[in-house]
C-alpha cells in the first residue's frame, strides 16, 4: 500500500514525476500509471521507468489527472470499482470541487484537491491544496512536497490561488521580456540586457529576503532626490503599471471561476 497511481499521464503528471524522481523524493518503482493514450504510457515507462498498470489494489494515493472535459464520472466509477476504500484520491483537475468528487466517489474516500505549480523542476513554486475531512495534511505531504512547496487553502480561495499563484510565473516571464526589451531599446545588446535583468531579479529577491524590508523601503533607499531612479519610477507610475498588473490577476481569477462553471 505504498504506491502512487496516476490516472491520466499527460504533461502535468510528467512534470510531477520528472521532478520527484530527479530530486529523489519519488521512487519509480512506487509509481504506476494508466492513460487511454498508449503513446503516453510508452513515453513515461521508457523515460522514467515507472510501471503501466490498471490495478489499484496497492495504491495508497490515486491521482486523477485527466482534463476537465474528460469523462470524470467514468474515471470515478473505475476508482470505486478498483481502489481500497482507504486509498487517498487526489484530483489535480482545475475547477472540480471536493463535494462533486466526493459524490462521484461514493462518499467513502479521503480526497484532496491539488493545484500543482508549474515550476516543478526547480523546487520553487507553491502548489495549492485543499483537503476533505477524511484526510490529513501529513497523509499527502511527502507527495505534494516532491514537486515544490505547499500552501493549504480553504476551497473558496482556490480560484484566487490559481489566477494569482499558478498563473504567477507568466507575469514574471512577461515582466522579464518587457524589461529586457527596454534595455535593448535603450541600446544594450539583447544578451547583455537579458543577463542584467535576470541578475537584478534574483538579486532583488535576495535583498528583500535578507533585509526583511518592504519593497517600498528599498525603493526609498535606491531613489535619491531628483535622481535617475525616481525619474524612471515617475514614468512607470504614469503607465498604470500597478493597476494594469492587478487587473491582469483579477482577470485570471475570474477566468478560473468561469472555467469551473463551464
Ligand atoms: N496547475 C497547473 O498548472 C496545471 C497545469 C496543467 C494541468 N493542470 C490540470 O491537470 C490536469 C491534466 O492536465 P494536462 O495538461 O496534464 O493534460 P493532458 O496532457 O491532456 O493529460 C491528460 C491525459 O489524460 C488522458 N485521459 C483522458 N481520459 C482518460 C481516462 N478516462 N483514463 C485515463 N487517461 C485519460 C488523456 O489522453 P487523451 O489525450 O488520449 O485524451 C491525456 O493523455 C487537468 O485537469 C488540468 O486542469 C493543472
mmCIF file of C-alpha atoms and ligand atoms in Angstrom:
data_model
loop_
_atom_site.group_PDB
_atom_site.id
_atom_site.type_symbol
_atom_site.label_atom_id
_atom_site.label_comp_id
_atom_site.label_asym_id
_atom_site.label_seq_id
_atom_site.Cartn_x
_atom_site.Cartn_y
_atom_site.Cartn_z
ATOM 1 C CA UNK A 1 0.000 0.000 0.000
ATOM 2 C CA UNK A 2 2.769 2.437 -0.813
ATOM 3 C CA UNK A 3 2.109 3.041 -4.486
ATOM 4 C CA UNK A 4 1.133 6.250 -6.212
ATOM 5 C CA UNK A 5 -1.141 5.599 -9.167
ATOM 6 C CA UNK A 6 -1.809 8.241 -11.827
ATOM 7 C CA UNK A 7 -4.959 8.109 -13.957
ATOM 8 C CA UNK A 8 -4.079 10.270 -16.944
ATOM 9 C CA UNK A 9 -0.352 10.531 -17.679
ATOM 10 C CA UNK A 10 -0.222 13.838 -19.542
ATOM 11 C CA UNK A 11 2.015 16.895 -19.374
ATOM 12 C CA UNK A 12 1.352 17.790 -15.748
ATOM 13 C CA UNK A 13 1.876 14.240 -14.497
ATOM 14 C CA UNK A 14 5.126 14.012 -16.428
ATOM 15 C CA UNK A 15 6.288 17.275 -14.830
ATOM 16 C CA UNK A 16 5.446 15.890 -11.373
ATOM 17 C CA UNK A 17 7.124 12.509 -11.974
ATOM 18 C CA UNK A 18 10.210 14.080 -13.574
ATOM 19 C CA UNK A 19 10.717 16.490 -10.668
ATOM 20 C CA UNK A 20 10.097 13.895 -7.944
ATOM 21 C CA UNK A 21 12.382 11.265 -9.443
ATOM 22 C CA UNK A 22 15.149 13.751 -10.238
ATOM 23 C CA UNK A 23 15.174 15.167 -6.704
ATOM 24 C CA UNK A 24 14.974 11.706 -5.140
ATOM 25 C CA UNK A 25 11.662 12.272 -3.352
ATOM 26 C CA UNK A 26 9.712 9.824 -5.550
ATOM 27 C CA UNK A 27 10.840 6.319 -6.447
ATOM 28 C CA UNK A 28 9.993 4.993 -9.915
ATOM 29 C CA UNK A 29 9.225 1.532 -8.502
ATOM 30 C CA UNK A 30 6.418 3.044 -6.410
ATOM 31 C CA UNK A 31 4.723 4.764 -9.344
ATOM 32 C CA UNK A 32 2.103 3.230 -11.626
ATOM 33 C CA UNK A 33 0.334 4.986 -14.475
ATOM 34 C CA UNK A 34 -2.583 4.472 -16.828
ATOM 35 C CA UNK A 35 -3.697 6.541 -19.805
ATOM 36 C CA UNK A 36 -6.082 5.976 -22.714
ATOM 37 C CA UNK A 37 -3.316 7.287 -24.991
ATOM 38 C CA UNK A 38 -0.762 4.447 -25.407
ATOM 39 C CA UNK A 39 1.938 6.870 -26.578
ATOM 40 C CA UNK A 40 1.901 8.490 -23.140
ATOM 41 C CA UNK A 41 2.352 5.107 -21.466
ATOM 42 C CA UNK A 42 5.282 4.270 -23.736
ATOM 43 C CA UNK A 43 6.907 7.638 -23.176
ATOM 44 C CA UNK A 44 6.677 7.652 -19.389
ATOM 45 C CA UNK A 45 7.559 3.990 -18.828
ATOM 46 C CA UNK A 46 10.598 4.266 -21.099
ATOM 47 C CA UNK A 47 11.789 7.644 -19.873
ATOM 48 C CA UNK A 48 11.175 7.340 -16.112
ATOM 49 C CA UNK A 49 10.990 3.539 -15.556
ATOM 50 C CA UNK A 50 7.525 3.801 -13.997
ATOM 51 C CA UNK A 51 5.101 0.896 -14.461
ATOM 52 C CA UNK A 52 1.948 0.755 -16.562
ATOM 53 C CA UNK A 53 -0.879 -0.816 -14.569
ATOM 54 C CA UNK A 54 -4.633 -0.800 -14.165
ATOM 55 C CA UNK A 55 -4.560 -2.400 -10.718
ATOM 56 C CA UNK A 56 -5.238 -0.074 -7.796
ATOM 57 C CA UNK A 57 -5.127 -2.710 -5.077
ATOM 58 C CA UNK A 58 -1.744 -1.479 -3.742
ATOM 59 C CA UNK A 59 -2.363 2.212 -4.311
ATOM 60 C CA UNK A 60 -2.067 4.498 -1.283
ATOM 61 C CA UNK A 61 -2.578 7.571 -3.452
ATOM 62 C CA UNK A 62 -4.702 7.636 -6.605
ATOM 63 C CA UNK A 63 -4.103 10.816 -8.595
ATOM 64 C CA UNK A 64 -6.788 11.862 -11.090
ATOM 65 C CA UNK A 65 -5.015 13.878 -13.771
ATOM 66 C CA UNK A 66 -7.383 13.885 -16.727
ATOM 67 C CA UNK A 67 -8.624 17.155 -18.248
ATOM 68 C CA UNK A 68 -11.799 18.894 -17.050
ATOM 69 C CA UNK A 69 -13.585 17.918 -20.297
ATOM 70 C CA UNK A 70 -12.703 14.196 -19.967
ATOM 71 C CA UNK A 71 -15.172 11.626 -18.597
ATOM 72 C CA UNK A 72 -14.682 12.173 -14.866
ATOM 73 C CA UNK A 73 -17.766 10.130 -13.972
ATOM 74 C CA UNK A 74 -16.269 7.061 -15.660
ATOM 75 C CA UNK A 75 -12.882 7.677 -14.022
ATOM 76 C CA UNK A 76 -14.522 7.948 -10.570
ATOM 77 C CA UNK A 77 -16.527 4.762 -11.130
ATOM 78 C CA UNK A 78 -13.363 2.916 -12.149
ATOM 79 C CA UNK A 79 -11.710 4.057 -8.899
ATOM 80 C CA UNK A 80 -14.715 2.883 -6.871
ATOM 81 C CA UNK A 81 -14.510 -0.499 -8.597
ATOM 82 C CA UNK A 82 -10.767 -0.943 -8.159
ATOM 83 C CA UNK A 83 -9.354 1.015 -5.193
ATOM 84 C CA UNK A 84 -9.404 0.119 -1.494
ATOM 85 C CA UNK A 85 -11.701 2.472 0.480
ATOM 86 C CA UNK A 86 -8.724 3.897 2.423
ATOM 87 C CA UNK A 87 -6.901 4.954 -0.756
ATOM 88 C CA UNK A 88 -6.486 8.725 -0.813
ATOM 89 C CA UNK A 89 -7.821 10.222 -4.034
ATOM 90 C CA UNK A 90 -6.003 13.330 -5.229
ATOM 91 C CA UNK A 91 -7.518 15.376 -8.036
ATOM 92 C CA UNK A 92 -5.429 17.890 -9.955
ATOM 93 C CA UNK A 93 -8.345 18.848 -12.220
ATOM 94 C CA UNK A 94 -8.922 22.587 -12.059
ATOM 95 C CA UNK A 95 -12.445 23.605 -11.083
ATOM 96 C CA UNK A 96 -13.891 20.270 -9.872
ATOM 97 C CA UNK A 97 -14.928 20.701 -6.234
ATOM 98 C CA UNK A 98 -14.347 18.346 -3.310
ATOM 99 C CA UNK A 99 -18.133 17.979 -2.911
ATOM 100 C CA UNK A 100 -18.530 16.929 -6.554
ATOM 101 C CA UNK A 101 -15.624 14.485 -6.334
ATOM 102 C CA UNK A 102 -16.997 13.052 -3.094
ATOM 103 C CA UNK A 103 -20.392 12.459 -4.695
ATOM 104 C CA UNK A 104 -18.801 10.742 -7.689
ATOM 105 C CA UNK A 105 -16.612 8.637 -5.385
ATOM 106 C CA UNK A 106 -19.492 7.399 -3.238
ATOM 107 C CA UNK A 107 -18.670 9.459 -0.125
ATOM 108 C CA UNK A 108 -16.088 6.997 1.174
ATOM 109 C CA UNK A 109 -12.615 8.185 0.181
ATOM 110 C CA UNK A 110 -10.176 10.629 1.724
ATOM 111 C CA UNK A 111 -9.937 13.291 -1.022
ATOM 112 C CA UNK A 112 -7.505 16.136 -1.692
ATOM 113 C CA UNK A 113 -7.522 18.706 -4.446
ATOM 114 C CA UNK A 114 -4.138 19.904 -5.578
ATOM 115 C CA UNK A 115 -3.460 22.726 -7.989
ATOM 116 C CA UNK A 116 0.121 21.865 -8.958
ATOM 117 C CA UNK A 117 2.608 24.617 -9.603
ATOM 118 C CA UNK A 118 4.320 24.651 -12.983
ATOM 119 C CA UNK A 119 7.859 25.231 -11.648
ATOM 120 C CA UNK A 120 8.141 21.600 -10.511
ATOM 121 C CA UNK A 121 11.677 21.042 -11.805
ATOM 122 C CA UNK A 122 13.077 23.950 -9.814
ATOM 123 C CA UNK A 123 11.820 23.161 -6.312
ATOM 124 C CA UNK A 124 10.342 26.664 -6.265
ATOM 125 C CA UNK A 125 6.655 27.466 -6.576
ATOM 126 C CA UNK A 126 3.673 26.761 -4.338
ATOM 127 C CA UNK A 127 1.058 24.137 -5.098
ATOM 128 C CA UNK A 128 -2.382 24.835 -3.588
ATOM 129 C CA UNK A 129 -4.013 22.069 -1.559
ATOM 130 C CA UNK A 130 -7.487 21.597 -0.045
ATOM 131 C CA UNK A 131 -8.459 18.515 1.932
ATOM 132 C CA UNK A 132 -11.749 16.861 2.795
ATOM 133 C CA UNK A 133 -12.465 15.805 6.382
ATOM 134 C CA UNK A 134 -11.148 12.270 5.841
ATOM 135 C CA UNK A 135 -7.573 13.272 5.005
ATOM 136 C CA UNK A 136 -4.807 14.999 6.963
ATOM 137 C CA UNK A 137 -2.027 17.158 5.513
ATOM 138 C CA UNK A 138 0.582 14.683 6.779
ATOM 139 C CA UNK A 139 -1.039 11.919 4.690
ATOM 140 C CA UNK A 140 -0.124 13.590 1.402
ATOM 141 C CA UNK A 141 2.717 15.913 2.412
ATOM 142 C CA UNK A 142 5.578 13.793 1.046
ATOM 143 C CA UNK A 143 3.896 13.537 -2.330
ATOM 144 C CA UNK A 144 2.974 17.225 -2.688
ATOM 145 C CA UNK A 145 6.377 18.398 -1.490
ATOM 146 C CA UNK A 146 8.085 16.190 -4.074
ATOM 147 C CA UNK A 147 7.299 18.811 -6.719
ATOM 148 C CA UNK A 148 7.620 22.122 -4.880
ATOM 149 C CA UNK A 149 6.282 23.940 -1.860
ATOM 150 C CA UNK A 150 2.727 23.769 -0.500
ATOM 151 C CA UNK A 151 0.035 26.169 0.646
ATOM 152 C CA UNK A 152 -3.009 24.671 2.384
ATOM 153 C CA UNK A 153 -6.086 26.700 1.498
ATOM 154 C CA UNK A 154 -9.823 26.971 2.026
ATOM 155 C CA UNK A 155 -11.541 25.701 -1.094
ATOM 156 C CA UNK A 156 -13.109 29.136 -1.688
ATOM 157 C CA UNK A 157 -9.565 30.520 -2.136
ATOM 158 C CA UNK A 158 -8.514 28.001 -4.767
ATOM 159 C CA UNK A 159 -9.590 30.022 -7.828
ATOM 160 C CA UNK A 160 -7.817 33.071 -6.417
ATOM 161 C CA UNK A 161 -4.718 30.954 -5.853
ATOM 162 C CA UNK A 162 -4.898 29.590 -9.412
ATOM 163 C CA UNK A 163 -5.192 33.012 -11.088
ATOM 164 C CA UNK A 164 -2.584 34.616 -8.830
ATOM 165 C CA UNK A 165 -0.051 31.932 -7.938
ATOM 166 C CA UNK A 166 -0.287 29.247 -10.622
ATOM 167 C CA UNK A 167 -0.519 31.818 -13.405
ATOM 168 C CA UNK A 168 2.162 33.742 -11.468
ATOM 169 C CA UNK A 169 5.244 32.709 -13.447
ATOM 170 C CA UNK A 170 3.535 34.102 -16.581
ATOM 171 C CA UNK A 171 3.535 37.598 -15.096
ATOM 172 C CA UNK A 172 7.209 37.221 -14.253
ATOM 173 C CA UNK A 173 8.155 35.865 -17.695
ATOM 174 C CA UNK A 174 6.324 38.776 -19.313
ATOM 175 C CA UNK A 175 7.973 41.287 -16.983
ATOM 176 C CA UNK A 176 11.405 39.835 -17.810
ATOM 177 C CA UNK A 177 10.681 40.018 -21.534
ATOM 178 C CA UNK A 178 9.418 43.600 -21.308
ATOM 179 C CA UNK A 179 12.311 44.819 -19.177
ATOM 180 C CA UNK A 180 14.852 43.118 -21.438
ATOM 181 C CA UNK A 181 13.250 44.841 -24.433
ATOM 182 C CA UNK A 182 13.657 48.132 -22.593
ATOM 183 C CA UNK A 183 17.389 47.525 -22.289
ATOM 184 C CA UNK A 184 17.601 46.710 -25.998
ATOM 185 C CA UNK A 185 15.503 49.762 -26.856
ATOM 186 C CA UNK A 186 17.925 51.891 -24.870
ATOM 187 C CA UNK A 187 20.902 50.413 -26.756
ATOM 188 C CA UNK A 188 22.279 47.310 -24.976
ATOM 189 C CA UNK A 189 22.785 44.034 -26.885
ATOM 190 C CA UNK A 190 19.997 41.538 -26.055
ATOM 191 C CA UNK A 191 22.377 39.032 -24.439
ATOM 192 C CA UNK A 192 23.653 41.669 -22.021
ATOM 193 C CA UNK A 193 20.175 43.077 -21.360
ATOM 194 C CA UNK A 194 18.915 39.565 -20.555
ATOM 195 C CA UNK A 195 21.818 38.853 -18.224
ATOM 196 C CA UNK A 196 21.261 42.145 -16.383
ATOM 197 C CA UNK A 197 17.519 41.567 -15.946
ATOM 198 C CA UNK A 198 17.950 38.020 -14.597
ATOM 199 C CA UNK A 199 20.716 39.098 -12.224
ATOM 200 C CA UNK A 200 18.680 42.058 -10.965
ATOM 201 C CA UNK A 201 15.602 39.895 -10.487
ATOM 202 C CA UNK A 202 17.352 37.244 -8.415
ATOM 203 C CA UNK A 203 19.369 39.884 -6.536
ATOM 204 C CA UNK A 204 16.285 41.965 -5.718
ATOM 205 C CA UNK A 205 14.517 38.915 -4.275
ATOM 206 C CA UNK A 206 17.606 38.100 -2.234
ATOM 207 C CA UNK A 207 17.770 41.714 -0.944
ATOM 208 C CA UNK A 208 14.147 41.560 0.171
ATOM 209 C CA UNK A 209 14.704 38.254 1.958
ATOM 210 C CA UNK A 210 17.948 39.267 3.647
ATOM 211 C CA UNK A 211 16.923 42.773 4.658
ATOM 212 C CA UNK A 212 13.345 41.836 5.612
ATOM 213 C CA UNK A 213 12.443 45.332 4.373
ATOM 214 C CA UNK A 214 9.267 46.254 2.484
ATOM 215 C CA UNK A 215 9.881 46.844 -1.264
ATOM 216 C CA UNK A 216 8.904 50.485 -0.749
ATOM 217 C CA UNK A 217 11.719 50.885 1.799
ATOM 218 C CA UNK A 218 14.289 49.533 -0.672
ATOM 219 C CA UNK A 219 12.869 51.832 -3.365
ATOM 220 C CA UNK A 220 13.326 54.722 -0.973
ATOM 221 C CA UNK A 221 16.949 53.780 -0.306
ATOM 222 C CA UNK A 222 17.671 53.483 -4.061
ATOM 223 C CA UNK A 223 15.946 56.713 -5.151
ATOM 224 C CA UNK A 224 17.822 59.911 -4.336
ATOM 225 C CA UNK A 225 16.068 63.282 -4.766
ATOM 226 C CA UNK A 226 15.618 64.187 -8.465
ATOM 227 C CA UNK A 227 17.706 61.102 -9.282
ATOM 228 C CA UNK A 228 17.745 58.616 -12.130
ATOM 229 C CA UNK A 229 15.605 56.006 -10.402
ATOM 230 C CA UNK A 230 12.932 58.477 -9.342
ATOM 231 C CA UNK A 231 12.600 59.772 -12.903
ATOM 232 C CA UNK A 232 12.162 56.219 -14.151
ATOM 233 C CA UNK A 233 9.549 55.430 -11.499
ATOM 234 C CA UNK A 234 7.601 58.579 -12.370
ATOM 235 C CA UNK A 235 7.054 57.284 -15.921
ATOM 236 C CA UNK A 236 6.192 53.816 -14.642
ATOM 237 C CA UNK A 237 3.519 55.344 -12.428
ATOM 238 C CA UNK A 238 2.163 57.271 -15.436
ATOM 239 C CA UNK A 239 1.901 53.981 -17.331
ATOM 240 C CA UNK A 240 -0.709 52.481 -14.986
ATOM 241 C CA UNK A 241 1.755 49.650 -14.314
ATOM 242 C CA UNK A 242 0.479 48.566 -10.888
ATOM 243 C CA UNK A 243 -3.225 48.786 -11.725
ATOM 244 C CA UNK A 244 -2.633 47.024 -15.061
ATOM 245 C CA UNK A 245 -0.897 44.155 -13.297
ATOM 246 C CA UNK A 246 -3.647 43.935 -10.699
ATOM 247 C CA UNK A 247 -6.385 43.944 -13.372
ATOM 248 C CA UNK A 248 -4.495 41.147 -15.115
ATOM 249 C CA UNK A 249 -4.518 38.974 -11.967
ATOM 250 C CA UNK A 250 -8.220 39.679 -11.373
ATOM 251 C CA UNK A 251 -8.981 38.664 -14.989
ATOM 252 C CA UNK A 252 -7.103 35.376 -14.490
ATOM 253 C CA UNK A 253 -9.008 34.669 -11.254
ATOM 254 C CA UNK A 254 -12.309 35.461 -12.995
ATOM 255 C CA UNK A 255 -11.439 33.152 -15.900
ATOM 256 C CA UNK A 256 -10.574 30.327 -13.474
ATOM 257 C CA UNK A 257 -14.048 30.621 -11.939
ATOM 258 C CA UNK A 258 -15.698 30.755 -15.382
ATOM 259 C CA UNK A 259 -13.886 27.575 -16.495
ATOM 260 C CA UNK A 260 -15.036 25.768 -13.350
ATOM 261 C CA UNK A 261 -18.653 26.578 -14.255
ATOM 262 C CA UNK A 262 -18.462 25.702 -17.968
HETATM 263 N N1 LIG B 1 -1.849 23.634 -12.078
HETATM 264 C C1 LIG B 1 -1.449 23.659 -13.280
HETATM 265 O O1 LIG B 1 -0.664 24.463 -13.663
HETATM 266 C C2 LIG B 1 -1.946 22.693 -14.217
HETATM 267 C C3 LIG B 1 -1.285 22.656 -15.394
HETATM 268 C C4 LIG B 1 -1.703 21.753 -16.272
HETATM 269 C C5 LIG B 1 -2.751 20.948 -15.974
HETATM 270 N N2 LIG B 1 -3.415 21.012 -14.818
HETATM 271 C C6 LIG B 1 -4.541 20.117 -14.576
HETATM 272 O O2 LIG B 1 -4.012 18.835 -14.728
HETATM 273 C C7 LIG B 1 -4.914 18.050 -15.472
HETATM 274 C C8 LIG B 1 -4.148 17.388 -16.592
HETATM 275 O O3 LIG B 1 -3.645 18.378 -17.484
HETATM 276 P P1 LIG B 1 -2.529 18.068 -18.551
HETATM 277 O O4 LIG B 1 -2.070 19.349 -19.118
HETATM 278 O O5 LIG B 1 -1.521 17.135 -17.968
HETATM 279 O O6 LIG B 1 -3.434 17.318 -19.643
HETATM 280 P P2 LIG B 1 -3.012 16.262 -20.753
HETATM 281 O O7 LIG B 1 -1.563 16.394 -21.102
HETATM 282 O O8 LIG B 1 -4.028 16.339 -21.838
HETATM 283 O O9 LIG B 1 -3.152 14.874 -19.971
HETATM 284 C C9 LIG B 1 -4.364 14.240 -19.709
HETATM 285 C C10 LIG B 1 -4.178 12.772 -20.121
HETATM 286 O O10 LIG B 1 -5.264 12.019 -19.600
HETATM 287 C C11 LIG B 1 -5.646 11.084 -20.605
HETATM 288 N N3 LIG B 1 -7.005 10.648 -20.320
HETATM 289 C C12 LIG B 1 -8.192 11.229 -20.638
HETATM 290 N N4 LIG B 1 -9.227 10.493 -20.151
HETATM 291 C C13 LIG B 1 -8.686 9.422 -19.524
HETATM 292 C C14 LIG B 1 -9.227 8.301 -18.831
HETATM 293 N N5 LIG B 1 -10.557 8.118 -18.687
HETATM 294 N N6 LIG B 1 -8.373 7.386 -18.291
HETATM 295 C C15 LIG B 1 -7.026 7.517 -18.427
HETATM 296 N N7 LIG B 1 -6.457 8.563 -19.098
HETATM 297 C C16 LIG B 1 -7.269 9.504 -19.626
HETATM 298 C C17 LIG B 1 -5.507 11.879 -21.890
HETATM 299 O O11 LIG B 1 -5.460 11.034 -23.000
HETATM 300 P P3 LIG B 1 -6.005 11.612 -24.435
HETATM 301 O O12 LIG B 1 -5.113 12.774 -24.764
HETATM 302 O O13 LIG B 1 -5.879 10.471 -25.393
HETATM 303 O O14 LIG B 1 -7.424 12.053 -24.214
HETATM 304 C C18 LIG B 1 -4.169 12.580 -21.649
HETATM 305 O O15 LIG B 1 -3.078 11.770 -22.025
HETATM 306 C C19 LIG B 1 -6.037 18.969 -15.969
HETATM 307 O O16 LIG B 1 -7.251 18.638 -15.313
HETATM 308 C C20 LIG B 1 -5.599 20.354 -15.623
HETATM 309 O O17 LIG B 1 -6.662 21.126 -15.107
HETATM 310 C C21 LIG B 1 -3.011 21.874 -13.925
#
